XYZ file of C-alpha atoms in Angstrom:
384
model
C 20.979 -16.429 -69.033
C 17.739 -15.020 -68.975
C 16.083 -18.336 -66.845
C 19.295 -18.276 -64.754
C 19.466 -15.145 -63.839
C 15.243 -15.218 -62.704
C 16.937 -18.656 -60.657
C 19.485 -16.855 -58.942
C 17.369 -13.230 -58.827
C 14.520 -15.452 -56.413
C 17.475 -17.461 -54.361
C 18.848 -14.388 -53.531
C 15.242 -12.646 -52.940
C 14.103 -15.774 -50.369
C 17.846 -15.388 -48.561
C 17.650 -11.369 -47.699
C 13.673 -12.692 -46.765
C 14.874 -15.474 -44.103
C 18.093 -12.798 -42.841
C 15.510 -9.617 -41.931
C 13.067 -11.902 -40.698
C 16.203 -13.721 -38.605
C 16.914 -9.979 -37.389
C 13.421 -8.977 -36.775
C 12.672 -11.749 -34.607
C 16.366 -11.365 -33.006
C 15.838 -7.987 -31.774
C 11.585 -8.909 -30.614
C 13.081 -11.763 -28.398
C 16.215 -10.182 -27.000
C 15.696 -9.346 -23.727
C 16.208 -6.900 -20.988
C 15.401 -5.903 -17.295
C 12.735 -4.618 -15.672
C 14.763 -2.601 -12.619
C 11.810 -1.758 -9.531
C 13.428 -1.540 -5.941
C 11.705 -2.582 -3.689
C 11.804 -0.939 -0.535
C 10.154 -3.121 3.099
C 11.103 -4.037 6.849
C 11.705 -7.907 7.037
C 14.283 -7.613 10.116
C 12.849 -7.048 13.774
C 9.525 -6.429 15.105
C 7.362 -5.539 12.060
C 9.239 -8.478 10.430
C 5.521 -9.803 8.728
C 4.674 -6.673 6.969
C 7.689 -6.341 5.085
C 7.653 -10.488 4.198
C 3.853 -9.301 2.669
C 5.277 -7.207 0.403
C 8.261 -8.966 -0.615
C 5.803 -11.654 -1.027
C 3.577 -9.465 -2.925
C 6.096 -7.932 -5.360
C 7.288 -11.388 -6.233
C 4.329 -12.524 -6.516
C 3.691 -9.834 -9.796
C 6.980 -10.031 -11.085
C 6.847 -13.336 -11.678
C 2.844 -14.010 -13.096
C 4.150 -10.325 -15.463
C 7.371 -12.510 -15.977
C 5.498 -15.547 -17.382
C 3.152 -14.072 -19.362
C 6.464 -12.574 -21.605
C 7.553 -10.085 -19.543
C 6.537 -5.960 -20.962
C 7.066 -5.378 -24.368
C 8.741 -2.086 -26.148
C 10.696 -0.530 -28.750
C 11.091 -3.855 -29.826
C 12.290 -6.122 -26.897
C 10.819 -7.781 -23.665
C 12.193 -6.709 -20.268
C 11.622 -8.452 -18.144
C 11.118 -8.274 -14.607
C 14.180 -7.442 -11.829
C 13.749 -6.990 -7.604
C 15.819 -5.747 -5.403
C 14.654 -6.114 -2.165
C 15.681 -3.411 0.889
C 15.732 -3.991 4.296
C 14.503 -0.544 5.840
C 14.748 -2.237 9.176
C 11.946 -0.050 10.332
C 13.298 2.838 10.322
C 12.823 6.214 7.757
C 16.707 7.091 8.363
C 17.359 3.538 6.760
C 14.910 3.050 4.271
C 16.584 6.937 3.025
C 19.254 5.140 2.636
C 18.707 1.483 1.010
C 16.030 4.113 -1.712
C 19.558 6.048 -2.670
C 21.169 2.958 -2.994
C 18.191 1.000 -4.771
C 18.700 4.299 -7.806
C 22.711 4.707 -7.677
C 23.596 1.781 -7.860
C 20.553 -0.582 -8.936
C 19.744 1.893 -11.616
C 16.431 1.034 -10.683
C 12.939 2.176 -13.131
C 10.952 3.273 -9.441
C 10.697 2.152 -6.624
C 7.858 0.486 -4.699
C 7.057 -0.829 -0.458
C 7.846 1.673 2.145
C 5.037 1.329 4.094
C 3.629 3.042 6.938
C 4.228 6.930 7.284
C 7.541 7.443 8.719
C 9.253 4.981 5.960
C 7.584 6.626 3.333
C 8.530 10.326 3.821
C 11.807 9.177 4.556
C 11.994 7.606 0.654
C 9.469 9.729 -0.983
C 12.085 12.902 -0.123
C 15.013 10.065 -2.188
C 12.691 9.778 -5.000
C 11.846 13.617 -5.480
C 15.588 14.579 -5.540
C 16.238 11.558 -8.425
C 12.633 12.230 -9.738
C 12.055 8.402 -9.589
C 8.801 7.669 -9.045
C 7.877 6.037 -5.645
C 4.386 3.389 -4.887
C 3.788 2.874 -1.727
C 0.840 0.481 -0.907
C 0.152 1.696 2.931
C 0.540 5.050 4.438
C -1.501 7.331 5.233
C 0.327 10.744 6.431
C -1.293 13.835 3.568
C 2.711 14.963 4.169
C 3.296 12.500 1.307
C 0.682 14.281 -1.134
C 3.707 17.386 -1.824
C 6.080 14.889 -3.133
C 5.631 14.799 -7.328
C 6.755 11.515 -7.866
C 4.723 9.431 -4.604
C 2.301 7.362 -5.515
C -0.131 5.748 -2.700
C -2.866 2.677 -3.896
C -4.897 4.054 0.046
C -6.697 6.072 0.778
C -4.723 9.542 3.255
C -5.382 10.231 6.838
C -7.896 12.858 6.022
C -10.125 10.745 3.884
C -9.655 7.936 7.362
C -9.852 9.932 9.762
C -13.398 12.447 8.231
C -15.181 8.385 6.960
C -13.706 7.068 11.393
C -16.174 10.116 12.197
C -18.873 9.729 9.588
C -19.848 5.721 10.910
C -18.877 7.035 14.612
C -21.751 9.983 14.750
C -23.869 7.377 12.310
C -23.512 3.892 13.863
C -22.119 4.359 17.442
C -24.453 6.855 18.054
C -22.059 9.383 18.799
C -20.887 8.261 21.679
C -18.301 9.945 23.681
C -14.812 9.499 22.764
C -11.178 9.658 24.202
C -8.142 9.180 21.765
C -4.489 8.287 23.195
C -2.083 8.776 19.855
C 2.193 8.191 19.563
C 3.258 12.915 19.074
C 6.434 11.778 17.347
C 4.318 9.704 14.295
C 2.970 11.396 11.588
C 0.934 9.084 10.959
C -1.125 8.715 14.066
C -1.140 12.595 15.408
C -2.379 13.209 11.643
C -4.891 9.985 12.055
C -6.349 12.005 15.433
C -6.283 15.613 14.595
C -8.433 14.708 11.454
C -10.572 12.567 13.103
C -11.304 15.010 16.097
C -11.607 17.643 14.142
C -13.980 16.034 11.757
C -16.192 14.450 14.624
C -16.736 17.764 16.492
C -17.808 19.324 13.991
C -20.719 17.871 12.995
C -21.700 17.310 17.189
C -18.992 14.825 17.960
C -18.062 14.740 21.583
C -14.020 14.447 22.141
C -13.862 14.784 26.119
C -10.103 13.030 26.632
C -6.852 13.822 23.734
C -4.192 11.766 24.978
C -0.384 11.821 23.941
C 2.453 8.839 24.064
C 6.054 8.687 23.070
C 7.408 6.158 20.762
C 9.060 4.374 23.796
C 6.386 4.340 25.626
C 5.020 1.171 27.448
C 2.578 2.559 30.637
C 0.077 4.293 29.265
C -1.890 4.351 33.062
C -2.262 8.317 33.260
C -2.969 8.278 29.765
C -6.359 6.083 30.372
C -6.887 7.272 33.669
C -7.768 10.516 32.359
C -9.584 8.914 29.532
C -11.783 6.426 31.549
C -12.727 9.497 34.092
C -13.373 12.187 30.825
C -16.411 9.026 30.709
C -15.188 8.736 27.544
C -17.375 5.351 26.014
C -15.278 4.982 22.412
C -11.577 4.744 22.783
C -9.619 5.471 19.399
C -6.600 4.364 19.405
C -4.876 5.271 15.489
C -1.922 3.642 16.686
C 0.458 0.708 15.455
C -0.176 -3.252 17.342
C 2.062 -3.547 18.795
C 0.608 -0.552 21.209
C -2.541 -0.935 19.999
C -1.988 -4.557 21.415
C -0.455 -2.885 24.665
C -3.444 0.168 25.309
C -5.980 -2.657 24.754
C -4.438 -4.716 27.452
C -3.918 -1.678 30.183
C -7.494 -0.059 29.358
C -9.190 -3.313 30.191
C -7.097 -4.143 32.878
C -8.068 -0.148 34.416
C -11.397 -0.855 33.777
C -13.013 0.464 30.545
C -15.471 -1.583 28.984
C -16.718 0.861 26.014
C -15.445 0.075 22.059
C -12.766 -0.524 20.755
C -11.371 2.138 17.946
C -8.921 1.721 15.428
C -7.290 3.056 11.987
C -6.094 1.151 9.216
C -2.112 0.348 11.382
C -3.868 -2.076 12.666
C -3.503 -5.493 11.910
C -6.423 -8.277 12.484
C -3.608 -11.322 11.839
C -2.630 -9.997 15.189
C -5.978 -8.835 17.172
C -8.719 -11.092 15.340
C -8.689 -13.418 17.927
C -7.859 -11.608 20.681
C -10.976 -11.617 23.194
C -9.821 -7.690 24.657
C -10.765 -7.098 20.619
C -13.928 -8.880 20.338
C -16.628 -6.046 18.743
C -14.059 -3.371 17.996
C -13.189 -2.030 14.682
C -10.447 -0.216 12.401
C -10.777 1.373 9.461
C -9.447 -1.455 6.381
C -8.948 -1.889 2.509
C -9.503 -4.763 1.773
C -10.458 -8.551 3.092
C -11.248 -11.878 1.708
C -14.365 -12.405 -0.445
C -14.572 -8.602 -1.023
C -17.352 -8.277 -5.054
C -14.866 -7.130 -6.880
C -14.173 -8.224 -10.057
C -10.658 -9.584 -10.199
C -10.082 -9.906 -5.929
C -11.526 -13.796 -5.940
C -8.985 -14.728 -8.889
C -5.666 -12.853 -7.022
C -7.136 -15.217 -4.098
C -6.510 -18.642 -5.497
C -4.287 -17.575 -7.762
C -2.100 -16.336 -4.751
C -2.846 -19.524 -2.457
C -1.827 -21.478 -5.351
C 1.638 -19.783 -6.132
C 2.688 -18.717 -2.436
C 0.455 -21.780 -0.354
C -0.933 -18.476 2.267
C -4.087 -16.678 1.477
C -3.014 -13.885 0.942
C -3.407 -9.820 3.568
C -4.625 -6.270 2.999
C -1.080 -4.958 2.316
C 0.021 -8.398 0.188
C -3.176 -7.305 -1.738
C -2.080 -3.804 -2.091
C 0.778 -4.254 -2.397
C 0.139 -6.588 -5.219
C -2.147 -3.335 -6.956
C 1.149 -1.527 -6.579
C 2.955 -3.175 -8.356
C 0.768 -4.718 -11.307
C -0.641 -0.411 -11.601
C 2.929 -0.031 -12.411
C 3.275 -2.587 -15.104
C 0.131 -0.905 -17.047
C 2.342 2.359 -16.569
C 5.170 1.347 -18.295
C 2.759 -0.167 -21.214
C 1.001 3.180 -21.759
C 5.053 5.483 -22.012
C 6.124 2.427 -24.100
C 9.045 3.216 -21.296
C 11.259 1.915 -18.209
C 12.842 5.737 -17.978
C 11.123 6.925 -14.472
C 10.057 10.393 -15.605
C 8.185 9.041 -18.324
C 6.773 5.760 -16.115
C 5.708 8.855 -13.755
C 3.685 11.106 -16.230
C 2.037 7.933 -17.493
C 0.539 7.151 -13.802
C -0.249 10.434 -13.812
C -2.235 10.100 -17.291
C -3.072 6.354 -17.560
C -7.199 6.060 -17.119
C -7.797 4.164 -13.916
C -7.368 0.957 -13.365
C -8.894 -1.751 -12.447
C -7.721 -3.769 -9.729
C -7.913 -6.082 -6.502
C -8.820 -3.784 -3.615
C -11.169 -1.411 -5.970
C -10.785 0.598 -9.190
C -8.176 3.716 -8.814
C -6.910 6.363 -10.141
C -3.747 8.176 -9.035
C -5.429 11.648 -10.090
C -2.741 14.741 -10.039
C -1.380 14.446 -6.850
C -0.459 10.551 -6.110
C -3.729 9.907 -4.293
C -6.337 7.683 -5.311
C -10.481 8.363 -4.497
C -10.941 4.870 -2.864
C -14.161 4.034 -0.763
C -13.282 3.114 3.255
C -14.345 -0.288 4.844
C -14.552 -0.497 8.687
C -14.542 -4.109 9.838
C -15.139 -5.916 13.275
C -13.495 -8.364 15.043
C -17.119 -10.589 15.783
C -16.163 -14.084 17.371
C -12.600 -14.063 16.015
C -13.135 -13.252 12.567
C -13.160 -10.290 10.670
C -15.969 -8.969 9.112
C -17.305 -5.630 7.019
C -19.660 -3.448 9.442
C -19.923 -0.777 6.509
C -18.566 0.970 3.601
C -17.958 4.798 3.543
C -18.089 5.597 0.218
C -15.875 8.741 -0.970
C -16.189 9.397 -3.705
């Protein structure tokens, strides 16, 4: 009987171990969704920028999912994206952000490129305590939103960098500025540049504004040219900049064109009007940043296209978010926010950065120039 009892005991122990192991494996292999909202303009004249954001977000999500998702609480979480078209409108952006939070129950929102749209999304995310990471929105007004983070530098930073570059590399020539009075981005960047440039002896000889619907700028350009400006600073979006440059050249302006990070080199690099112009940049192909070349090669392999600056920034927004979720070991929005604030610096393809306590990373400013139909790095202004 003792022998029989011993055999039965061994069998029961073995069965119990199998059952427990099976339960453990089942728990480990259980899958859950990690819901991420993506706000991007995928219609209208700016649709291409929105497509860049969506493409990069999908690339990052696919990468995480193929690596097994994000694990916490013994559960694998696979990323599910919820793209939403902002239409390039702050009103629509606010509505889709609210829908993503209330209906789709997203843990975080990525995207919202551009200062006006970003501020609208930030307002909603602040109300619901949901983290928002924008790849690029320079307005310093975003800093006041606790739940908002950005991968790019601020307007204050790039304004100071441009002023420094103009003094040292462009012989402190007199500058004329044409900016959009109704744009938080354009008006801010124009103001920051003017203050920093004049503070150290530079001269802003003309400071002209226009409104959003304007397509003719001859009156402002006439005053700028008559002022003796040798540099025309256009902190405006690419569509407006192309009109303004054409009209300036037609009126006889032969000086240097200069812009901010809203210039899209895809549209401008082969436009002869922009030869030898300068603008602020965040990332270009070939930068000696650890992991950047690998990202470029894999992105091209997976998507069939070279990554753009906006795609690199969006990729860093997504991957830094995944890092925060791993640190938080939670998909709860507040936990993700806290991790974004407290986690160590993220080593991204656009550089190493820390979101700090205010969501604004300290990043260096690249000054790019258009030469012979190609983009080259002219200078790097170190801000750290």
